Short mmCIF file of N, CA and C in Angstrom, two decimals:
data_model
loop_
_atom_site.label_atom_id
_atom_site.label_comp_id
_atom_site.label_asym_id
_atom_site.label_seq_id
_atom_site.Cartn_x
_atom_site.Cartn_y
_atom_site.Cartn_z
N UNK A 691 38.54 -44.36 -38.77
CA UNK A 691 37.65 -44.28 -39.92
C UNK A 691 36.19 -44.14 -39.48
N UNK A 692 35.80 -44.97 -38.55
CA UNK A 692 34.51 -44.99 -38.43
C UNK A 692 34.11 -43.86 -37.14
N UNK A 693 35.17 -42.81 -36.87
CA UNK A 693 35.10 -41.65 -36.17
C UNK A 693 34.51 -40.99 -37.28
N UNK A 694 35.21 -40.62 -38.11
CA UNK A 694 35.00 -39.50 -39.40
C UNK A 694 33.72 -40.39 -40.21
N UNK A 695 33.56 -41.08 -40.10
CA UNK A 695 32.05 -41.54 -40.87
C UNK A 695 31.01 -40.89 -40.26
N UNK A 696 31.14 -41.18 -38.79
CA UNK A 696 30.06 -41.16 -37.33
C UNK A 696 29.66 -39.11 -37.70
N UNK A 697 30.93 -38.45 -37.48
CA UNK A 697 30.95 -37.05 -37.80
C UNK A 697 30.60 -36.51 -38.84
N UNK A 698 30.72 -37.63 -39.95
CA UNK A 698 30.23 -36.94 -41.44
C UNK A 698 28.71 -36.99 -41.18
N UNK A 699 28.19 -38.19 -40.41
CA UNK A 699 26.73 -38.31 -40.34
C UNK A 699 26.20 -37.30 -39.56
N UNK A 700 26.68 -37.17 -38.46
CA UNK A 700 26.27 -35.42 -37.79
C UNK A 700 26.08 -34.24 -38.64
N UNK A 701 27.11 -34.04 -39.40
CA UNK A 701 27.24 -32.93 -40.12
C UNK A 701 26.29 -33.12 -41.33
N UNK A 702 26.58 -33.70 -42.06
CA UNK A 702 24.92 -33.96 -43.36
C UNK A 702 23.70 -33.84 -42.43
N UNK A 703 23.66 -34.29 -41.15
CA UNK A 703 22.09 -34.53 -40.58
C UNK A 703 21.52 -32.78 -40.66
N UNK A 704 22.80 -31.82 -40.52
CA UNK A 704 22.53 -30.31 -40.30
C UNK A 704 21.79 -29.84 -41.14
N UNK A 705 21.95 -29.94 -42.19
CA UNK A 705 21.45 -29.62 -43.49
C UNK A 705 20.18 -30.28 -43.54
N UNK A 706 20.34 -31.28 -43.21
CA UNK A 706 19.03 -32.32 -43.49
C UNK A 706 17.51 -32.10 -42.49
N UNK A 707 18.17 -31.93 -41.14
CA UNK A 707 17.07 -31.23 -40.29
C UNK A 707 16.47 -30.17 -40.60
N UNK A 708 17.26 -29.19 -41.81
CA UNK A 708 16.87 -28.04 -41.60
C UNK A 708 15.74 -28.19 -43.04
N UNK A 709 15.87 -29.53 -43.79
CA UNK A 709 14.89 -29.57 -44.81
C UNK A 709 13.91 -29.86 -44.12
N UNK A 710 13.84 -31.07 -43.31
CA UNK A 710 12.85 -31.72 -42.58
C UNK A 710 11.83 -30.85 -42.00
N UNK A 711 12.65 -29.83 -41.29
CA UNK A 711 12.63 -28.74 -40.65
C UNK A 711 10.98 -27.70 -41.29
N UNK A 712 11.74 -27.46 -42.36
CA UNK A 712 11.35 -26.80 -43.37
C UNK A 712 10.18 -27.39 -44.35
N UNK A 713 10.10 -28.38 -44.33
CA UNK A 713 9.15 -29.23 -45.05
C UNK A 713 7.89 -29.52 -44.48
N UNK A 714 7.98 -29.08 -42.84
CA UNK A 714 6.90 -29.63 -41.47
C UNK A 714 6.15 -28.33 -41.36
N UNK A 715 7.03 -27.47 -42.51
CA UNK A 715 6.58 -25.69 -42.25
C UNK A 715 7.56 -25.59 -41.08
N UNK A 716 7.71 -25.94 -40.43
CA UNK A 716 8.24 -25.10 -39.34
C UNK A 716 8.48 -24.36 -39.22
N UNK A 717 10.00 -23.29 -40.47
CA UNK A 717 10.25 -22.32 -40.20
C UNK A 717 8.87 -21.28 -40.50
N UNK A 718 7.87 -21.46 -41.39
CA UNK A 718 6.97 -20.17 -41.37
C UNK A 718 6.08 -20.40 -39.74
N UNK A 719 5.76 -21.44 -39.17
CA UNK A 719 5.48 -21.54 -38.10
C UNK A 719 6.03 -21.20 -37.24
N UNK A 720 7.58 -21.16 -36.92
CA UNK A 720 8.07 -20.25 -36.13
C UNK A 720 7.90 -18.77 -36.15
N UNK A 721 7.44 -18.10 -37.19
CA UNK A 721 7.37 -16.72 -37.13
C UNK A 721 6.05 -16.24 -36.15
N UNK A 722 5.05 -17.61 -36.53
CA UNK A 722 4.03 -16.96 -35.56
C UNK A 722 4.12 -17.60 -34.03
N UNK A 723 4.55 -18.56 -33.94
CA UNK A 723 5.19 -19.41 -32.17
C UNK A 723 6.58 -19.10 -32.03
N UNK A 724 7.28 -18.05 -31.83
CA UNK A 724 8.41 -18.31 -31.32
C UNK A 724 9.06 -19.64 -30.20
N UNK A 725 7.71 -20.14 -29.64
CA UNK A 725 8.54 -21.18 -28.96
C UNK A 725 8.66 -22.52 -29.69
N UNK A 726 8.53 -22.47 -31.07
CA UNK A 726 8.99 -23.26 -31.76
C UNK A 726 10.12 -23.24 -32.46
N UNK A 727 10.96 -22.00 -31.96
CA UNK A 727 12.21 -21.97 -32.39
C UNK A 727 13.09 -23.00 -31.55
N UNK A 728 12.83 -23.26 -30.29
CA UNK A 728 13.21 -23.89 -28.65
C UNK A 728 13.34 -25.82 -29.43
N UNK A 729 12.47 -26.23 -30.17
CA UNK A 729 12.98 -27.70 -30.78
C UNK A 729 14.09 -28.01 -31.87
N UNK A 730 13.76 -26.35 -32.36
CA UNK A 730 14.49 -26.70 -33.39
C UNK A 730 15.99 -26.44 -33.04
N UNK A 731 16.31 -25.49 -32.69
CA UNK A 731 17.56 -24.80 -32.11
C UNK A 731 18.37 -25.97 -31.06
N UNK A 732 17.47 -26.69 -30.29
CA UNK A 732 18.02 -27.97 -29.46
C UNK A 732 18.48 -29.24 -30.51
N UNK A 733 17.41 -29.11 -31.72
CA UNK A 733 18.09 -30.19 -32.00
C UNK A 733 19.66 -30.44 -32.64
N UNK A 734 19.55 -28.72 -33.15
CA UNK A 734 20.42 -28.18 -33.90
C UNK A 734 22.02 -28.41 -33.10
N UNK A 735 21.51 -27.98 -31.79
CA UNK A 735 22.58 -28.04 -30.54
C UNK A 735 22.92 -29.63 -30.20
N UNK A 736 22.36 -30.57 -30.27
CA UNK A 736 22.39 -32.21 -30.42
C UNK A 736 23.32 -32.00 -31.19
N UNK A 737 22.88 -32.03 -32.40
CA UNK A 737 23.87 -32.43 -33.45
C UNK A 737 25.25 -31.93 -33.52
N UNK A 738 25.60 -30.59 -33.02
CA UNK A 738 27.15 -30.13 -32.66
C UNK A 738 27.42 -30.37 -31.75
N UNK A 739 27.08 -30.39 -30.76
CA UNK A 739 27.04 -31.19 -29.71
C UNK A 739 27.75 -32.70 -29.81
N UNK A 740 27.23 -33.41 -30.50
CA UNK A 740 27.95 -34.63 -31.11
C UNK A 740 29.17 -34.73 -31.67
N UNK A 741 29.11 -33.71 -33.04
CA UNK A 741 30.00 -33.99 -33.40
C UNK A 741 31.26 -32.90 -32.35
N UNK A 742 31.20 -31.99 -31.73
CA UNK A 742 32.30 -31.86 -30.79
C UNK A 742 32.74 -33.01 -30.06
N UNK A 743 31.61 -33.81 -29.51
CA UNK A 743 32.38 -34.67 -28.30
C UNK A 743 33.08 -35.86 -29.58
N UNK A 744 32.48 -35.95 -30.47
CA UNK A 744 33.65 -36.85 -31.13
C UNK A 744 34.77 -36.22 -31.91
N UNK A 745 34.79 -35.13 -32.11
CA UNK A 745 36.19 -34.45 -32.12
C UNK A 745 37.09 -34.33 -31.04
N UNK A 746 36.79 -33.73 -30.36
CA UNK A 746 37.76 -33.63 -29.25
C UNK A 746 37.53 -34.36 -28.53
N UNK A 747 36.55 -35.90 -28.24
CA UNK A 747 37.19 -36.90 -27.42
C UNK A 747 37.66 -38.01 -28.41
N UNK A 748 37.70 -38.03 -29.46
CA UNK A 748 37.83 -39.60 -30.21
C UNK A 748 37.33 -40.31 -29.47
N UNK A 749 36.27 -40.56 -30.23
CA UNK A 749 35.15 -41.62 -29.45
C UNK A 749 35.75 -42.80 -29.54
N UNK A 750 35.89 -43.53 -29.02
CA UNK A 750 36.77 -45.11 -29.23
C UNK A 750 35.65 -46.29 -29.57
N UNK A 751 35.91 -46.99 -30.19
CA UNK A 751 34.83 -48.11 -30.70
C UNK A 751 35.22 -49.40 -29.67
N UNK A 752 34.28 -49.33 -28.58
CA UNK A 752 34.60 -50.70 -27.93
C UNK A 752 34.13 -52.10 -28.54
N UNK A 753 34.13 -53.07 -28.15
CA UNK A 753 33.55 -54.55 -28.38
C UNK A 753 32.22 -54.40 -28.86
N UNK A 754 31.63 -55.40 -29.79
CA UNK A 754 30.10 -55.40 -30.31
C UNK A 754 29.15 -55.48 -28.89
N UNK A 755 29.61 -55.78 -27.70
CA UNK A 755 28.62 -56.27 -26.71
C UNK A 755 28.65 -54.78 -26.09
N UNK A 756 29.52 -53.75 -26.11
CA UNK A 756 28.92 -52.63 -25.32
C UNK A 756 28.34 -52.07 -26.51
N UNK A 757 29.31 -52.12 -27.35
CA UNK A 757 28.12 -50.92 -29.08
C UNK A 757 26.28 -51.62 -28.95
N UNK A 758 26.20 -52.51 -28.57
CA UNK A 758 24.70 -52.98 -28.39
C UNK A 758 24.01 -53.00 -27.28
N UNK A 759 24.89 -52.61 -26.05
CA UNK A 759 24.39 -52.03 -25.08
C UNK A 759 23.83 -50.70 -25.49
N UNK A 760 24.59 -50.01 -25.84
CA UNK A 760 24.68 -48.23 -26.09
C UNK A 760 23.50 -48.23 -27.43
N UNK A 761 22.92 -49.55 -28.11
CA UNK A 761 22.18 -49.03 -29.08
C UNK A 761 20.72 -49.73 -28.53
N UNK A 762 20.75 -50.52 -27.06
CA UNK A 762 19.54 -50.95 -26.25
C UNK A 762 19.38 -49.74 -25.73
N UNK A 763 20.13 -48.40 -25.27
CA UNK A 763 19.59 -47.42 -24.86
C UNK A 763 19.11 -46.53 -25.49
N UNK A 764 19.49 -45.71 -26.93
CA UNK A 764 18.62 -45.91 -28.11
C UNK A 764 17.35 -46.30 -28.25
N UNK A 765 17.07 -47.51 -28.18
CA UNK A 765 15.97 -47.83 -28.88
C UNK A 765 15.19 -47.77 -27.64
N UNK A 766 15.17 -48.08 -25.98
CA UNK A 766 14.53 -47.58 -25.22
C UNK A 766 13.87 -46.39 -24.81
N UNK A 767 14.44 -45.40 -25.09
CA UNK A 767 14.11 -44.08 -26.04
C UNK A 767 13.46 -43.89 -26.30
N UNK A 768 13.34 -44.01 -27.88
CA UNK A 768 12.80 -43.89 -29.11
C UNK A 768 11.60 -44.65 -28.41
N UNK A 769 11.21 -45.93 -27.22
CA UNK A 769 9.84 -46.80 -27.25
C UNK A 769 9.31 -45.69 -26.46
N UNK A 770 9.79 -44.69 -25.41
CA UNK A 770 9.30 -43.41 -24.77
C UNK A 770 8.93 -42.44 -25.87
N UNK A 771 9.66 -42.20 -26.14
CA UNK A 771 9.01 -41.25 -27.64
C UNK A 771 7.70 -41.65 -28.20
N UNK A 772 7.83 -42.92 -28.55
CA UNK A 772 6.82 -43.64 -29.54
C UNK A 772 5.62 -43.57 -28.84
N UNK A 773 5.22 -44.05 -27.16
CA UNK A 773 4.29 -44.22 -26.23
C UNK A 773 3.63 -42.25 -26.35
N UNK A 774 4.86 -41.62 -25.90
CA UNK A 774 4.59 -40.26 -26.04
C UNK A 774 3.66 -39.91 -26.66
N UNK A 775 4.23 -39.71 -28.39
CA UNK A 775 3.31 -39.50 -29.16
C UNK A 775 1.99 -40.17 -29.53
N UNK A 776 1.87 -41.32 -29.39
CA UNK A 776 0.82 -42.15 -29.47
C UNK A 776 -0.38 -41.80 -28.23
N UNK A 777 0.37 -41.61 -27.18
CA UNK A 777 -0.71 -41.16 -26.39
C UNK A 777 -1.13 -39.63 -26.17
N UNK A 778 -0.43 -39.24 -26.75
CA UNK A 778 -0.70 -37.17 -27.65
C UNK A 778 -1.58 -37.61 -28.72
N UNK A 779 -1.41 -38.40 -29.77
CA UNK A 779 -2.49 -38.48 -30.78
C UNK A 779 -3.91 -39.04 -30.63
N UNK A 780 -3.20 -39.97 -29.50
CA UNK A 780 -4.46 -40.62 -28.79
C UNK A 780 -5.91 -39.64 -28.38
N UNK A 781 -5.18 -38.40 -27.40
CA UNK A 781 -5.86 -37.59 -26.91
C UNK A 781 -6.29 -36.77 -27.47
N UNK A 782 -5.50 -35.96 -28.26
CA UNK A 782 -5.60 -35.15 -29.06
C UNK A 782 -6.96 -35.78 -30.26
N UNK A 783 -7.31 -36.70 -30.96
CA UNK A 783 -8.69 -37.27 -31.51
C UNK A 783 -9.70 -37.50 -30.68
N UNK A 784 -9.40 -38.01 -29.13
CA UNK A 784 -10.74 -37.48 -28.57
C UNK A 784 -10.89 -36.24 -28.66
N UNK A 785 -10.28 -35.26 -27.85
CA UNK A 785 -11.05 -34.05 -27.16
C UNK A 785 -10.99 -33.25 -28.57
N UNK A 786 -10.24 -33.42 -29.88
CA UNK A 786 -10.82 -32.70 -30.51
C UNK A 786 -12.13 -33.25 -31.30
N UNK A 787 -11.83 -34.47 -31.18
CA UNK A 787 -13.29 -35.15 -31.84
C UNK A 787 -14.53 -34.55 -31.01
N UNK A 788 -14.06 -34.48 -29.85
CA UNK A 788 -15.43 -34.26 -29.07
C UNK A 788 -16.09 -32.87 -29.25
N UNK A 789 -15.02 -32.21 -29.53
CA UNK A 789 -15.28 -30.53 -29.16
C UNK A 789 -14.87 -29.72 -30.28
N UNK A 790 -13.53 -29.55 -30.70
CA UNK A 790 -13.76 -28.80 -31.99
C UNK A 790 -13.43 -29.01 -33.19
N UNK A 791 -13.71 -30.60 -33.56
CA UNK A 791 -14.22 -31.23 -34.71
C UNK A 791 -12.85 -31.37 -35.59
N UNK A 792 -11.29 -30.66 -35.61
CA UNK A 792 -10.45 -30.74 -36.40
C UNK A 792 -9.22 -30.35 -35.52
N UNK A 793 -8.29 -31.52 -36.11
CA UNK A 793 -6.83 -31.89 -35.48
C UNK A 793 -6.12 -30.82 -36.01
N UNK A 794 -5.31 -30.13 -35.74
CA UNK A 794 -4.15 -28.80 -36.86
C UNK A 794 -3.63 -29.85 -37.47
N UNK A 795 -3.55 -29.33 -38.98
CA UNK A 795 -2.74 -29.82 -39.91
C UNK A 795 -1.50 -30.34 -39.62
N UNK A 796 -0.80 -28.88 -38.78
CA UNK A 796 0.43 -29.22 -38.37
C UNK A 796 1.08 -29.84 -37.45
N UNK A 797 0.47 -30.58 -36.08
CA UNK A 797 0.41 -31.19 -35.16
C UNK A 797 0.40 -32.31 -36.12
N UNK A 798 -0.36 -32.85 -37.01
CA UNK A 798 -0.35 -34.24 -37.92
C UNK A 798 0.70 -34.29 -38.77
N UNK A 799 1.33 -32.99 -39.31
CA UNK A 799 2.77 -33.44 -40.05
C UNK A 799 3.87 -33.75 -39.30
N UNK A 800 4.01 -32.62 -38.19
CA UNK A 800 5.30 -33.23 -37.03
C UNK A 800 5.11 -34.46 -36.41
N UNK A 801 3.92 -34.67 -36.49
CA UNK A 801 3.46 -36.52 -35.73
C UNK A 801 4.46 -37.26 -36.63
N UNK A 802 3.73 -37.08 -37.65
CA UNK A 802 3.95 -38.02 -39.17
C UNK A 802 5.34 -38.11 -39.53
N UNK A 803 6.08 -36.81 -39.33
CA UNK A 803 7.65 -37.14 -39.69
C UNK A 803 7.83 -37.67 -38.51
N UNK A 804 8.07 -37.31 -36.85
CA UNK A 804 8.13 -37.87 -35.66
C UNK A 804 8.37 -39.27 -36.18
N UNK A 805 6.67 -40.00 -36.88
CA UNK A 805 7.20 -41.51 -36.87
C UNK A 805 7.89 -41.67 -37.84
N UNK A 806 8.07 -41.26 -38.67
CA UNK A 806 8.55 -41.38 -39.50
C UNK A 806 10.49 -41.55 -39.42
N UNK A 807 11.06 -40.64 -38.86
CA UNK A 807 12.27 -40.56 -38.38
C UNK A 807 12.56 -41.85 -37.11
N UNK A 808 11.35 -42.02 -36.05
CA UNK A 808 11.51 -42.86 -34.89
C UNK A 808 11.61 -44.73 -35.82
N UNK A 809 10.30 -44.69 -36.11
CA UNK A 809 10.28 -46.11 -37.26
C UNK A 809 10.59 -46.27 -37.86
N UNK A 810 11.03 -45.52 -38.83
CA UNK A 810 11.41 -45.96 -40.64
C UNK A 810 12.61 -45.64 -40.53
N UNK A 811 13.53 -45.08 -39.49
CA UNK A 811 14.70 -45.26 -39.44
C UNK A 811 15.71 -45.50 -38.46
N UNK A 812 15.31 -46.02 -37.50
CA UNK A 812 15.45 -46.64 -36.12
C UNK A 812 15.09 -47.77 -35.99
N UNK A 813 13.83 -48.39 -36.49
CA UNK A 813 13.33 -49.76 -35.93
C UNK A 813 13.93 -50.57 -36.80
N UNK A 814 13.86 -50.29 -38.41
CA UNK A 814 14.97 -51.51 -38.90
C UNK A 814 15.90 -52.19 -38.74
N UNK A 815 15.94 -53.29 -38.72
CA UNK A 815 17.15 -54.36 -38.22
C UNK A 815 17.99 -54.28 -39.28
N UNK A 816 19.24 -53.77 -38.70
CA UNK A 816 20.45 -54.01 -39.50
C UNK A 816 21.03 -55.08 -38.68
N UNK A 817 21.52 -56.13 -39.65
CA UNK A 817 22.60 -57.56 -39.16
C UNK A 817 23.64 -57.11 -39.43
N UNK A 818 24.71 -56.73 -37.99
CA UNK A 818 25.90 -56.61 -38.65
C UNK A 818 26.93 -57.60 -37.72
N UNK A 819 27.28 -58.39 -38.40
CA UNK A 819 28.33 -59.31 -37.92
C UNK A 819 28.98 -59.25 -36.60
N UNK A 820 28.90 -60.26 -35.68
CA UNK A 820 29.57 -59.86 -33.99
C UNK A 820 30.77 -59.15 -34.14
N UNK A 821 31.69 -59.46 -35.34
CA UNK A 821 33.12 -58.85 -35.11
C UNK A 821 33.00 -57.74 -35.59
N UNK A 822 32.54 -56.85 -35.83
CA UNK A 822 32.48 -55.55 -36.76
C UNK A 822 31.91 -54.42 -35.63
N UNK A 823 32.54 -54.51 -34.58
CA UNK A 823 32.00 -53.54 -33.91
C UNK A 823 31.93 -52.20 -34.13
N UNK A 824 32.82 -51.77 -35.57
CA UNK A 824 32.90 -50.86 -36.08
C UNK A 824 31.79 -49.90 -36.75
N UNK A 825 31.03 -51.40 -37.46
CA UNK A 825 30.02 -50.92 -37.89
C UNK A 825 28.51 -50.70 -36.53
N UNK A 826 28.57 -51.54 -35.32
CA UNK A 826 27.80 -50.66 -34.66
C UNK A 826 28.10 -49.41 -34.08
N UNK A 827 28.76 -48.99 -33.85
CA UNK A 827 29.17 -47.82 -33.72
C UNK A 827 28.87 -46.63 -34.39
N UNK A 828 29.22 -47.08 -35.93
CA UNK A 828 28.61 -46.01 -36.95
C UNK A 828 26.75 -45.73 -36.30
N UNK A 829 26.61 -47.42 -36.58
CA UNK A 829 24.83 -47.67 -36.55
C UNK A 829 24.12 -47.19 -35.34
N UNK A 830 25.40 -46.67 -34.12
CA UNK A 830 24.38 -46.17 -33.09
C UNK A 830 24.59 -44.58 -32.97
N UNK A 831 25.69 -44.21 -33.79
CA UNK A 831 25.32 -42.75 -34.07
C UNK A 831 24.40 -42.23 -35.30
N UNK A 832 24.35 -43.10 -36.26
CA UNK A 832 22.93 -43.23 -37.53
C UNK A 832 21.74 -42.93 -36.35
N UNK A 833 21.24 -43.79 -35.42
CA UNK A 833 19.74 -44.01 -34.56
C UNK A 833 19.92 -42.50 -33.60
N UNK A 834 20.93 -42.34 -33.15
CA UNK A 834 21.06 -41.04 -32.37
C UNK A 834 20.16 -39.87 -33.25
N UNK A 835 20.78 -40.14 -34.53
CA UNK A 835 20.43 -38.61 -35.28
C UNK A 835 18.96 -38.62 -35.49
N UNK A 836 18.66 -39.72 -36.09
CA UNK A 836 16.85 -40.71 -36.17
C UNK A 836 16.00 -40.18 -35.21
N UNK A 837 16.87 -40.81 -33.80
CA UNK A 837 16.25 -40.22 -32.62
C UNK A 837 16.11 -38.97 -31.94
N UNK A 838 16.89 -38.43 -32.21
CA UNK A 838 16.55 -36.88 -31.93
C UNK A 838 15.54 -35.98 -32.83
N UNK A 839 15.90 -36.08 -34.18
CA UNK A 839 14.71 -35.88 -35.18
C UNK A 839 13.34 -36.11 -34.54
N UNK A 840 13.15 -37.70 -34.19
CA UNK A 840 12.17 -37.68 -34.08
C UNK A 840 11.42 -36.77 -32.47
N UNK A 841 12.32 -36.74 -31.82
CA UNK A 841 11.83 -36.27 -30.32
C UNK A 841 11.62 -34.72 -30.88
N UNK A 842 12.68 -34.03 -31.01
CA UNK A 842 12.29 -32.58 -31.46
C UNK A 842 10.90 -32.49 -32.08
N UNK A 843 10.75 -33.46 -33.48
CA UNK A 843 9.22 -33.12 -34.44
C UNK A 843 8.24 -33.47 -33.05
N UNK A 844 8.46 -34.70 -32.49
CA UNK A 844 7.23 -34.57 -31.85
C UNK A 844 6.96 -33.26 -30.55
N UNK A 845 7.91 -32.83 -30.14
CA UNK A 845 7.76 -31.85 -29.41
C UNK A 845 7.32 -30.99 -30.21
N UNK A 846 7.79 -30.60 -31.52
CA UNK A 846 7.33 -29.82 -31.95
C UNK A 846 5.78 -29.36 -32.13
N UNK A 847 5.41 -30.69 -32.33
CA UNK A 847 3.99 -31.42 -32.76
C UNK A 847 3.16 -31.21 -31.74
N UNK A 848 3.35 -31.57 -30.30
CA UNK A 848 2.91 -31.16 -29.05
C UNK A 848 2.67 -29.72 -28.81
N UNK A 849 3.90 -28.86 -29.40
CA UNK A 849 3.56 -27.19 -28.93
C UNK A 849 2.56 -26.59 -30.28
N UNK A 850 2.57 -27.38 -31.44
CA UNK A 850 1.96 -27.07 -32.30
C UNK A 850 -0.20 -27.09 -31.39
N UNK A 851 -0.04 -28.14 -31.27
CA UNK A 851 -0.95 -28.84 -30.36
C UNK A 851 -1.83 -28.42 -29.34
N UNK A 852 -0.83 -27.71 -28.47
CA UNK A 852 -1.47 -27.13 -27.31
C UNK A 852 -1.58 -25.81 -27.53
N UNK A 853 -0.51 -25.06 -28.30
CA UNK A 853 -0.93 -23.70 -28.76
C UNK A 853 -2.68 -23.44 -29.60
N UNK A 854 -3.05 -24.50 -30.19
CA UNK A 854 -3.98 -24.84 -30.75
C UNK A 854 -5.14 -24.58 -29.65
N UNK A 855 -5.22 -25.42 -28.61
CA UNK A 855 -6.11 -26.21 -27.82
C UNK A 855 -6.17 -24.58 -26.77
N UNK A 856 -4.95 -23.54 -26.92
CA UNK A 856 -5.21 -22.23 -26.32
C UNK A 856 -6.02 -21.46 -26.93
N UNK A 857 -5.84 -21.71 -28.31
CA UNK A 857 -6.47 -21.09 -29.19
C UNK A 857 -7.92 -21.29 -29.42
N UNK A 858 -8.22 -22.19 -28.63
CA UNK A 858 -10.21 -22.48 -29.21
C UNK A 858 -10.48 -22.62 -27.47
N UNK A 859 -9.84 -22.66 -26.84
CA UNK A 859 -10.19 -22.63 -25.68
C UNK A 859 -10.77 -21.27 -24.80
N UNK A 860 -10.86 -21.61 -23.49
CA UNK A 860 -11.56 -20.43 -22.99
C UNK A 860 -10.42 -19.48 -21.94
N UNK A 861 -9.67 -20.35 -21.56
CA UNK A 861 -7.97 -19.65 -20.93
C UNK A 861 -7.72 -18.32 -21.91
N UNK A 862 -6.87 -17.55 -21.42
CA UNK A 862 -6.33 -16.36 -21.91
C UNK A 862 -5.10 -16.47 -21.77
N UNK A 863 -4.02 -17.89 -22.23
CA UNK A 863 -2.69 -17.67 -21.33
C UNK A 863 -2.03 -17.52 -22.99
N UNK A 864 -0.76 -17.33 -22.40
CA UNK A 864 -0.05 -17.22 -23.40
C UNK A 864 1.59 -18.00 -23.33
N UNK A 865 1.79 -19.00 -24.13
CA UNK A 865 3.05 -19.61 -24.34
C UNK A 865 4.54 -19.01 -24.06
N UNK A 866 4.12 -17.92 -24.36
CA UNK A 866 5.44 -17.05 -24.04
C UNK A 866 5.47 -16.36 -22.77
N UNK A 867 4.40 -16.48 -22.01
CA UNK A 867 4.95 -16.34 -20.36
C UNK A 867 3.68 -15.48 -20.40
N UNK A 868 3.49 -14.99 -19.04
CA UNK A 868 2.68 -14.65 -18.19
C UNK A 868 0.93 -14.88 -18.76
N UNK A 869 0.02 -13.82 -18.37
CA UNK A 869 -1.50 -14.46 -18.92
C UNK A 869 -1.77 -13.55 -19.87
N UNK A 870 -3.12 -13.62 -20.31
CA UNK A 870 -3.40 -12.64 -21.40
C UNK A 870 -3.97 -11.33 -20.56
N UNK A 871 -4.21 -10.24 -21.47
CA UNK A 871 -4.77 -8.62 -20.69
C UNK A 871 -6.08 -8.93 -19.98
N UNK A 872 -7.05 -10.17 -20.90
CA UNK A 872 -8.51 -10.44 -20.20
C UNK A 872 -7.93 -10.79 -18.51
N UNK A 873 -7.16 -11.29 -18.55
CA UNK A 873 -6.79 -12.30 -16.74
C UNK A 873 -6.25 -11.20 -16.04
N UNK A 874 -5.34 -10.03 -16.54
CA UNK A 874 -5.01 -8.55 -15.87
C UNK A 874 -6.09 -8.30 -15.07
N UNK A 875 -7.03 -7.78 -16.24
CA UNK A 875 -8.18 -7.09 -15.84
C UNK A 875 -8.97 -7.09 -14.90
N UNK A 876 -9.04 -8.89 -14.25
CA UNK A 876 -10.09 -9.21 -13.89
C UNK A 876 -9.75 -8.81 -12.10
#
């Protein structure tokens, strides 16, 4: 039972990323960054990804003491993520404070869902009874999906970011590989 719960939650998350997705702008932002197709498409690949290995392995629900091992690695994670972005937003308000006066909009919405997915649905304490290892199990494939959400937005948020910081800058490079025609030339 709590196989086909774990898989139903993969499969709704599909749909659901792709609002999230969609709500961060992303997809009109991908038309002009193609390498913002690269977060989304991974996360996309997470999530089947998942639910294959719990199809064809039947994930087995061990004892509450490993399901809370497996959800201490989880949330160790998600505290890398969290440091991540915090010290991207960190930086990102100096040097644009210093120099060109405004953060992209969109670097602040992928932040914002980022925490949003990492905190508001990962850090809450669910109490679930020592014997119910069933239900951690569900609860550490729930934080999986949380957690990937949030790593993708903030990557996202990062390429949003630095594509930016190419853009007012004095470099000629380009995200999609090699330099610009000014760096040919020279």
């Amino acid at each position: 039972m709590e196989i086909l719960v774990s898989i139903g939650a993969y499969v709704a998350a599909i749909p659901i990323w792709c609002l999230v997705w969609g709500s961060a702008h992303g997809f009109s932002l991908m038309r002009r960054n193609r390498m913002l197709s690269i977060p989304f498409a991974l996360s996309l690949a997470y999530l089947v990804g998942n639910v294959i290995l719990l199809a064809v392995y039947h994930g087995q629900v061990s004892g509450a003491q490993y399901e809370e091992a497996r959800i201490g690695i989880i949330v160790s994670r998600s505290g890398i993520a969290i440091q991540a972005t915090a010290s991207v937003v960190f930086m990102a308000t100096i040097v644009y404070g210093l120099s060109i006066k405004r953060v992209p909009l969109h670097f602040v919405r992928f932040v914002v869902y980022a925490f949003i997915a990492i905190l508001a649905i990962m850090a809450p304490i669910l109490w679930i009874p020592a014997r119910q290892s069933e239900l951690f199990f569900i609860l550490r494939h729930v934080q999986t999906i949380a957690l990937n959400f949030g790593l993708f937005l903030c990557v996202a948020g990062i390429m949003v970011l630095l594509q930016d910081l190419l853009n007012h800058g004095d470099a000629n490079v380009s995200l999609l590989g090699g330099v610009g025609r000014d760096d040919m030339e020279r």
